[in-house]
Short mmCIF file of C-alpha atoms and ligand atoms in Angstrom, two decimals:
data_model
loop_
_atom_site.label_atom_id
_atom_site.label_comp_id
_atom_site.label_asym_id
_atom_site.label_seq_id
_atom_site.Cartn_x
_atom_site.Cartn_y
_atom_site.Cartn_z
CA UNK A 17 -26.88 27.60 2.29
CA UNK A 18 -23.73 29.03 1.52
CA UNK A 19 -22.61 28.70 5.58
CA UNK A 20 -19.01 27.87 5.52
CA UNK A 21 -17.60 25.51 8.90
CA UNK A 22 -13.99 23.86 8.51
CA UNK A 23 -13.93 20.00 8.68
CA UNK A 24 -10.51 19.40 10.01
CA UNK A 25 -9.00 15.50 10.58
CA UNK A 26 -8.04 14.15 14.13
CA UNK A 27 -4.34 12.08 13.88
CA UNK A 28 -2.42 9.55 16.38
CA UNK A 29 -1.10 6.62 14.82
CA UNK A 30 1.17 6.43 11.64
CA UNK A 31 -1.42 4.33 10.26
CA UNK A 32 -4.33 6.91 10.49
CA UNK A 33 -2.26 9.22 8.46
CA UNK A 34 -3.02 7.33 4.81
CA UNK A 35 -6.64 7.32 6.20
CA UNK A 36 -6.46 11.24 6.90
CA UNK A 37 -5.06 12.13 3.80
CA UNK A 38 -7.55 10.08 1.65
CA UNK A 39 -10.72 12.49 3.08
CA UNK A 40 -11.20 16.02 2.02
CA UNK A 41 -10.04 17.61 5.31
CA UNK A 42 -9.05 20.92 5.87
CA UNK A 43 -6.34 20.64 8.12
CA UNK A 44 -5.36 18.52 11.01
CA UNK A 45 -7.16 19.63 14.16
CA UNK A 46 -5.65 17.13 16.46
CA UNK A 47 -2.24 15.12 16.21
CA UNK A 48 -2.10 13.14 19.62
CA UNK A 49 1.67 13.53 20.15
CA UNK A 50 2.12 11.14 23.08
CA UNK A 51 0.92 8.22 20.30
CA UNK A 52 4.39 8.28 18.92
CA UNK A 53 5.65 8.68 22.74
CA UNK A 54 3.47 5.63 24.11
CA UNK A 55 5.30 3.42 20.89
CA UNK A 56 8.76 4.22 22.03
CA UNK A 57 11.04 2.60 24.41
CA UNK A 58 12.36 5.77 25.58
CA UNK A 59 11.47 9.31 25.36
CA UNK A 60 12.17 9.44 21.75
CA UNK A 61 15.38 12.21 20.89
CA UNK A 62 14.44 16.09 19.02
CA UNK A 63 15.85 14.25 15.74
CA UNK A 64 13.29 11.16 16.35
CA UNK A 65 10.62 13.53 17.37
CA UNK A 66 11.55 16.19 14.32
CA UNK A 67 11.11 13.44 11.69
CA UNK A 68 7.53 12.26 12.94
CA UNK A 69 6.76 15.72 12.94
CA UNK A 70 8.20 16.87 9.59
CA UNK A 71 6.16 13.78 8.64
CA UNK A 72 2.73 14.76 9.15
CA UNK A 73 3.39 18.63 8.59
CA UNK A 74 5.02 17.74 5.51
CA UNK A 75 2.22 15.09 4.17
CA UNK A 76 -0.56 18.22 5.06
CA UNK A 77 1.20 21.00 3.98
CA UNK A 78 -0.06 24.23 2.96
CA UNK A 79 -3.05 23.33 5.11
CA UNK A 80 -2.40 24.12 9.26
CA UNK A 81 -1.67 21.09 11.38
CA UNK A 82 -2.00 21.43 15.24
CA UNK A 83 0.06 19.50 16.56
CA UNK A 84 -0.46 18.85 20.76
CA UNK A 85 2.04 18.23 23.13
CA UNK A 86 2.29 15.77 25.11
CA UNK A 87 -1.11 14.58 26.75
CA UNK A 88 0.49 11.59 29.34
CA UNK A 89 -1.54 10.51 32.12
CA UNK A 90 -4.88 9.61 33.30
CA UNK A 91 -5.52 6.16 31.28
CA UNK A 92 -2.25 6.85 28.61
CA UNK A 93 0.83 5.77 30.38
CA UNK A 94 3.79 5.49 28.91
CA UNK A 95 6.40 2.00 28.89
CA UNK A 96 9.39 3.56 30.04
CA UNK A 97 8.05 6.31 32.49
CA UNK A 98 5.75 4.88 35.58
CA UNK A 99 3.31 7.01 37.61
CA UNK A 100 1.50 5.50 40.58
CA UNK A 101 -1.22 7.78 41.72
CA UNK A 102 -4.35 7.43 43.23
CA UNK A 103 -6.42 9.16 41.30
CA UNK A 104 -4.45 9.51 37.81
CA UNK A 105 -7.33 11.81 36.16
CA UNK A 106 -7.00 14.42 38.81
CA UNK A 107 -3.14 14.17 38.72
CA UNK A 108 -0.42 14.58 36.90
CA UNK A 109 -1.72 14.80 33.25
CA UNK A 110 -0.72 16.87 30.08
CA UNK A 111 0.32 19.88 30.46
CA UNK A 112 1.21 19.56 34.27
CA UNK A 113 3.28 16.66 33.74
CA UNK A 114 5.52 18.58 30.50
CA UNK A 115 5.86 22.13 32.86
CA UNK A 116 6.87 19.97 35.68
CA UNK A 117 9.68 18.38 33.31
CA UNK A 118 10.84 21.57 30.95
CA UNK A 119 13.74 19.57 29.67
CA UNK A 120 11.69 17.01 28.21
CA UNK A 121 9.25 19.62 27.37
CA UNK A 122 11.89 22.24 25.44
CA UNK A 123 12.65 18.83 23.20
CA UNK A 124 9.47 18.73 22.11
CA UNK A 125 8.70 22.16 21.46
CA UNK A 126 12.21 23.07 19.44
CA UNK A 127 11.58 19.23 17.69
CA UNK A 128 7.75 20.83 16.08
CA UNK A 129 9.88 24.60 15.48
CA UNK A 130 12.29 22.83 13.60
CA UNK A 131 9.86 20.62 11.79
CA UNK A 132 8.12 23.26 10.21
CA UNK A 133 10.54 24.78 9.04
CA UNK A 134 9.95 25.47 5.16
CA UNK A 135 6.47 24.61 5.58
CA UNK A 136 5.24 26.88 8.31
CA UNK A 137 1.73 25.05 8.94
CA UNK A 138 2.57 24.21 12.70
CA UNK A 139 0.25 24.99 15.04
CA UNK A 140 1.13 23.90 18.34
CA UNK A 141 -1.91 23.37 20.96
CA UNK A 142 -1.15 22.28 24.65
CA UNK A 143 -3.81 20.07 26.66
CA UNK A 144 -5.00 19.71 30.37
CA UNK A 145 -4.82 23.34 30.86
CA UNK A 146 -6.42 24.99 34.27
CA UNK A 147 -4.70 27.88 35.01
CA UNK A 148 -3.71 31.04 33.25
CA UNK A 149 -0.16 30.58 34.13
CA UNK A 150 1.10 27.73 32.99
CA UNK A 151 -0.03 28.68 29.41
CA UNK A 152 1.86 32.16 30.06
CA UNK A 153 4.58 29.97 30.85
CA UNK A 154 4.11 27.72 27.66
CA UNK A 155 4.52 31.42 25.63
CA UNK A 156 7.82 31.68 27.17
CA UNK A 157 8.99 28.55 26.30
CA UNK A 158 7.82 28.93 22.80
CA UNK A 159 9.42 32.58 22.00
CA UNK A 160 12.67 31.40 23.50
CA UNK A 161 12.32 27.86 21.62
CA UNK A 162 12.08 29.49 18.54
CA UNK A 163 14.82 32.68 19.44
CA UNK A 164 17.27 29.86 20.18
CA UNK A 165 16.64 28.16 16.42
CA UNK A 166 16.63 31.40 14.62
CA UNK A 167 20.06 31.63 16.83
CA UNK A 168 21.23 28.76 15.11
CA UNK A 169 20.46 29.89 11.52
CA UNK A 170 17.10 28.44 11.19
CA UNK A 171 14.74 29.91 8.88
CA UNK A 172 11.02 29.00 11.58
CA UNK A 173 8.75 31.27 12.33
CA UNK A 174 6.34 31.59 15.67
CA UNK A 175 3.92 29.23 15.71
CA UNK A 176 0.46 30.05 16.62
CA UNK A 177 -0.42 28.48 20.16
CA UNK A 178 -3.80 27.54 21.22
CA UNK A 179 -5.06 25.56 24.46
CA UNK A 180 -7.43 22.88 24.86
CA UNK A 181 -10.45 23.57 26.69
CA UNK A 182 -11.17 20.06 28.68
CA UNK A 183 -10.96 21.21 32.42
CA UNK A 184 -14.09 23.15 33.27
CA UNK A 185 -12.40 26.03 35.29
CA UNK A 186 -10.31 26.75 31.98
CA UNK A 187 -13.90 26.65 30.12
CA UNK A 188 -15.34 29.31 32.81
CA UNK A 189 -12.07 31.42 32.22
CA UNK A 190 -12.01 31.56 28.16
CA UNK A 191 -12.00 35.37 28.40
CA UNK A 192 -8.62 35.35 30.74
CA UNK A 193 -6.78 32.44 28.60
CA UNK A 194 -7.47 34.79 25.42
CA UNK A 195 -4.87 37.32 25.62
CA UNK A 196 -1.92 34.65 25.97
CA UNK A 197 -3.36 31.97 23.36
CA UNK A 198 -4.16 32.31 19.44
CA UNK A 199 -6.63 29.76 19.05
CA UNK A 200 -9.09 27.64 21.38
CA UNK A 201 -9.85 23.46 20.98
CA UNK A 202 -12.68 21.91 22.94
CA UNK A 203 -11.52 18.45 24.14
CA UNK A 204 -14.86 16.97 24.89
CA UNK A 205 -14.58 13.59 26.01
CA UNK A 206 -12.53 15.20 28.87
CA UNK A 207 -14.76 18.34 29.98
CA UNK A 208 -17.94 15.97 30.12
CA UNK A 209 -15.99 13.19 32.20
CA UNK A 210 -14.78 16.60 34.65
CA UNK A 211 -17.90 18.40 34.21
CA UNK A 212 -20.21 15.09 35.25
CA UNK A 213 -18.06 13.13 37.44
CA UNK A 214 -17.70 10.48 35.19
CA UNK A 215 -15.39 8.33 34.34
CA UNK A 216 -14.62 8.18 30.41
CA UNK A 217 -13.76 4.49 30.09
CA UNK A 218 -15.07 3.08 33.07
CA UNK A 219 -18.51 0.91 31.46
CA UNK A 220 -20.03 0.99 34.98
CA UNK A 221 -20.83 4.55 34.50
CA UNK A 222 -21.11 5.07 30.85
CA UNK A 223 -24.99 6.02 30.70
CA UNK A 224 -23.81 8.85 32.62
CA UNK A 225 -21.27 9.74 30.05
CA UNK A 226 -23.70 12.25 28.39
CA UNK A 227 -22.51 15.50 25.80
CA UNK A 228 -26.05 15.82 25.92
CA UNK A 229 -26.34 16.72 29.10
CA UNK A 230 -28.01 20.00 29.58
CA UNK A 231 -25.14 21.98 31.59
CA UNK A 232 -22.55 20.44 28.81
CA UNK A 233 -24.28 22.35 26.26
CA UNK A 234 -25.08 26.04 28.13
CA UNK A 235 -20.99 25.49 28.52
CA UNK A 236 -19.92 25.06 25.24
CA UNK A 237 -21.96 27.80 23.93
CA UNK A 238 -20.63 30.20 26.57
CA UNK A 239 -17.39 28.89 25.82
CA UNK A 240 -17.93 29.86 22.02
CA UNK A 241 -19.23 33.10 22.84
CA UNK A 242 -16.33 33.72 25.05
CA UNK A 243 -14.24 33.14 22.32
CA UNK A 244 -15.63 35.71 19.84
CA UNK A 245 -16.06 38.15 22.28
CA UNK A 246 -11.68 37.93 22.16
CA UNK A 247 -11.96 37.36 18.52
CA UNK A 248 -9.86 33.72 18.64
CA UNK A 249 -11.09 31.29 16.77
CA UNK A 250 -12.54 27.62 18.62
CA UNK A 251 -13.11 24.16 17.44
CA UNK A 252 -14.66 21.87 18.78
CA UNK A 253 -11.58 18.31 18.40
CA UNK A 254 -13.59 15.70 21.04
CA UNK A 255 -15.35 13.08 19.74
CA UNK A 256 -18.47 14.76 20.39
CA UNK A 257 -17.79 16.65 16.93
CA UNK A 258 -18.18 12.98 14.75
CA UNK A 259 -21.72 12.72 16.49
CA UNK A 260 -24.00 13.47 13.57
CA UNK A 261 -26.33 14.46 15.79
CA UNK A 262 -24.43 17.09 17.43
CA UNK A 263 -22.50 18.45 14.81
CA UNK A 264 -25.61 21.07 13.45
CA UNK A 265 -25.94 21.78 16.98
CA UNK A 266 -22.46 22.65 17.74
CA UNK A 267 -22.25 24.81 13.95
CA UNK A 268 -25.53 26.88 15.62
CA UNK A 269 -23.35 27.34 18.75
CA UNK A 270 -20.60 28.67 16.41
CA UNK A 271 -17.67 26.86 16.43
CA UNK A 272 -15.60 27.60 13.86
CA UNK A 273 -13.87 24.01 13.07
CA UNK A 274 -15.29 20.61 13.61
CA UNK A 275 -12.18 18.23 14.08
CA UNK A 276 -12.51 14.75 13.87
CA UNK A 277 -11.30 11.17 13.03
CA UNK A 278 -11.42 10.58 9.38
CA UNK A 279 -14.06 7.69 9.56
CA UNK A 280 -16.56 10.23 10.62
CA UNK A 281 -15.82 13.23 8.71
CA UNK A 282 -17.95 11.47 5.69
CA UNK A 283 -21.33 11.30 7.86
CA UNK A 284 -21.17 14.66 9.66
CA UNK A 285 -20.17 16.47 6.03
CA UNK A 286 -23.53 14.88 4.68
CA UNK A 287 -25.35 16.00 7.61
CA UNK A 288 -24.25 19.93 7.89
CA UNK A 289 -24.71 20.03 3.87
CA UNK A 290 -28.15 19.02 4.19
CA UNK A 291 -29.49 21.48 6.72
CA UNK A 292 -29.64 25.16 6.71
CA UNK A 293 -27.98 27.14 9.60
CA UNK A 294 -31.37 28.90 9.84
CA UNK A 295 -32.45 25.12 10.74
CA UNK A 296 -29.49 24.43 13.11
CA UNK A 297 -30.11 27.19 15.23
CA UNK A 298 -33.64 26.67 15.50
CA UNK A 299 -33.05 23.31 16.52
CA UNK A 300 -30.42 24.76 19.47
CA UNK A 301 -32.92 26.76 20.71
CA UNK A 302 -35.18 23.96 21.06
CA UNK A 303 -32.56 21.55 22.62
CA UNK A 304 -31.43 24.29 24.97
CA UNK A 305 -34.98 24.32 26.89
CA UNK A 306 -34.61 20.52 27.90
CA UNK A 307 -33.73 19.74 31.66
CA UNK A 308 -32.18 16.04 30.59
CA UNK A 309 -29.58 15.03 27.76
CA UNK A 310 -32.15 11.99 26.68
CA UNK A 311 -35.03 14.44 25.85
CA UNK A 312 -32.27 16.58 23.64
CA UNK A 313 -31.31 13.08 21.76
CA UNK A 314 -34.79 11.97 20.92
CA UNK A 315 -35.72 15.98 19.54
CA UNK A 316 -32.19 15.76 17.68
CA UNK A 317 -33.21 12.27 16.26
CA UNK A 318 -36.91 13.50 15.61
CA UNK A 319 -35.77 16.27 13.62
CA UNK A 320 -32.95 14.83 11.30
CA UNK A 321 -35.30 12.03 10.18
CA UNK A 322 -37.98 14.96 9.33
CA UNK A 323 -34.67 16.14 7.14
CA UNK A 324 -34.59 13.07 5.38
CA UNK A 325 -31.40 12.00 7.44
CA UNK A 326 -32.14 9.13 9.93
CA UNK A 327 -29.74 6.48 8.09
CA UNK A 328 -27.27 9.06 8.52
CA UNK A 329 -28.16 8.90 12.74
CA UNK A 330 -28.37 5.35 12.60
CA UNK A 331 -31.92 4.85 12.04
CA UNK A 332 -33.75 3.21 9.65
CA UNK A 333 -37.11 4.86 7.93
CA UNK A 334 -39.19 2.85 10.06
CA UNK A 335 -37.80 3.69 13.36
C1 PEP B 23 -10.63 15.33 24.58
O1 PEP B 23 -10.41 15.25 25.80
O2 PEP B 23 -11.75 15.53 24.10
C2 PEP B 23 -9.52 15.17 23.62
C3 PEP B 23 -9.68 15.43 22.33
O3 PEP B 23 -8.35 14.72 24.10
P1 PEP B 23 -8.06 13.18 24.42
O4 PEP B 23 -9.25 12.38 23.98
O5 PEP B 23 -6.82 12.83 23.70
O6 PEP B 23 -7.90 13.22 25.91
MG1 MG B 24 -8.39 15.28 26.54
#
């Protein structure tokens, strides 16, 4: 119907950059920076980090590439750099681990400055996120990272920055974060696992592993909303946005970008031409009245094979 919503491409390994580039994508929505980290011996130097960088920003150029920084921690450790903690979820992840380490952090952030420079598509986004000052503190570090280059004769510009929004206290507090960030990303695979007590990758648990879930819904779209309200613009770069089944849901929420990894941009692009946002929304209302994530799945299922798309949800005609 004429609705426009940005299919962007989710990156990590060197491998899944052919891949990316062979799909119409609009931009890269999510390079997972520790990837290149967790294949190194050692932290890898600015000049190592600047030419995996200059790589991807290059290969994507004019079109924006957000890169993250680095997201250690939980269940991605790295060879060279042990953690033992109890409870490595609630712990030293992301963002906490790179403000509690600025030298290895300032690497990293001049290594993306000077990697864009020429091409000027560098988004930088930073992950883990739960308080409002450590991404004032990230703004810091970026204007003086990119003071110093220009310093040094380096034609970069600022970067837009941008947070994640995977902790649900930084979900609830969208309106605070919006006056320090220029963009929002919705990491959904780790709000559900904090929002539900779950576990992402522990198989025990996995039926409770739900983006269905009623209260994971009401939170995205007040995230949205939140958004808009501070006119910044918000993705949605979980795996949650691959799910043809909740990709018309989360374009009737709003979101402005659906990122995702390039084997499912095919499926959800088929899915969101196909329906009408007048038929999206209606569909959100619907789904929003349910008290249980498994009532939401069978009314999303229901409806796409009434649109003539239940191969595309993995079911056949007769099901
Ligand atoms: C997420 O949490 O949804 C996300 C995109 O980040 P990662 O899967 O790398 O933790
Ligand atoms: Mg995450």
């Amino acid at each position: 119907d004429g609705y426009a919503v940005s299919l962007w491409v989710n990156l990590g390994l060197g491998a899944d950059l052919c891949q990316a580039l062979s799909v119409p994508a609009e931009g890269v929505g999510l390079f997972r920076s520790e990837v290149p980290f967790m294949q190194c011996q050692v932290f890898p130097s600015e000049a190592k980090q600047t030419e995996i960088y200059r790589q991807i920003l290059r290969a994507f150029a004019p079109k924006p590439v957000i890169i993250r920084t680095l997201d250690i921690g939980g269940d991605k450790t790295l060879p060279y750099f042990h953690v033992d903690e109890d409870n490595p979820y609630l712990g030293w992840r992301g963002l906490r681990f790179s403000l509690d380490h600025p030298d290895i952090f300032k690497i990293q952030l001049r290594a993306m400055v000077l990697a864009s420079e020429g091409l000027d598509n560098l988004h930088v986004m930073v992950p883990m996120v739960s308080q409002v000052n450590e991404v004032r503190t990230v703004r810091r570090y970026l204007n003086a990272v990119v003071a110093q280059c220009q310093q040094e004769g380096r034609a970069v510009h600022l970067p837009a920055l941008g947070m994640m929004v995977e902790v649900p206290a930084a979900a609830m507090q969208v309106r605070a974060f919006a006056s320090s960030v220029d963009f929002f990303s919705v990491g959904t695979n780790d709000l559900v696992q904090y929002m539900l007590a779950v576990d992402r990758n522990n198989a025990r648990v996995s039926s409770l592993f739900d983006c269905f879930h009623p209260a994971v819904l009401q939170l995205l779209q007040k995230v949205v909303d939140d958004a808009h309200a501070c006119h910044k613009p918000i993705s949605v770069c979980g795996e949650l946005a691959a799910d043809p089944l909740a990709a018309p849901l989360l374009v009737a929420m709003g979101f402005d970008a659906l990122s995702m990894s390039a084997t499912g941009l095919d499926t959800v692009r088929w899915v969101l031409h196909k329906l009408t946002l007048a038929a999206c929304q209606k569909l959100l209302k619907k789904v929003l009245l349910c008290d249980n994530g498994e009532v939401v799945v069978s009314l999303l299922k229901e409806a796409l094979k009434g649109a003539g798309l239940g191969y595309s949800v993995g079911l056949d005609e007769g099901e």
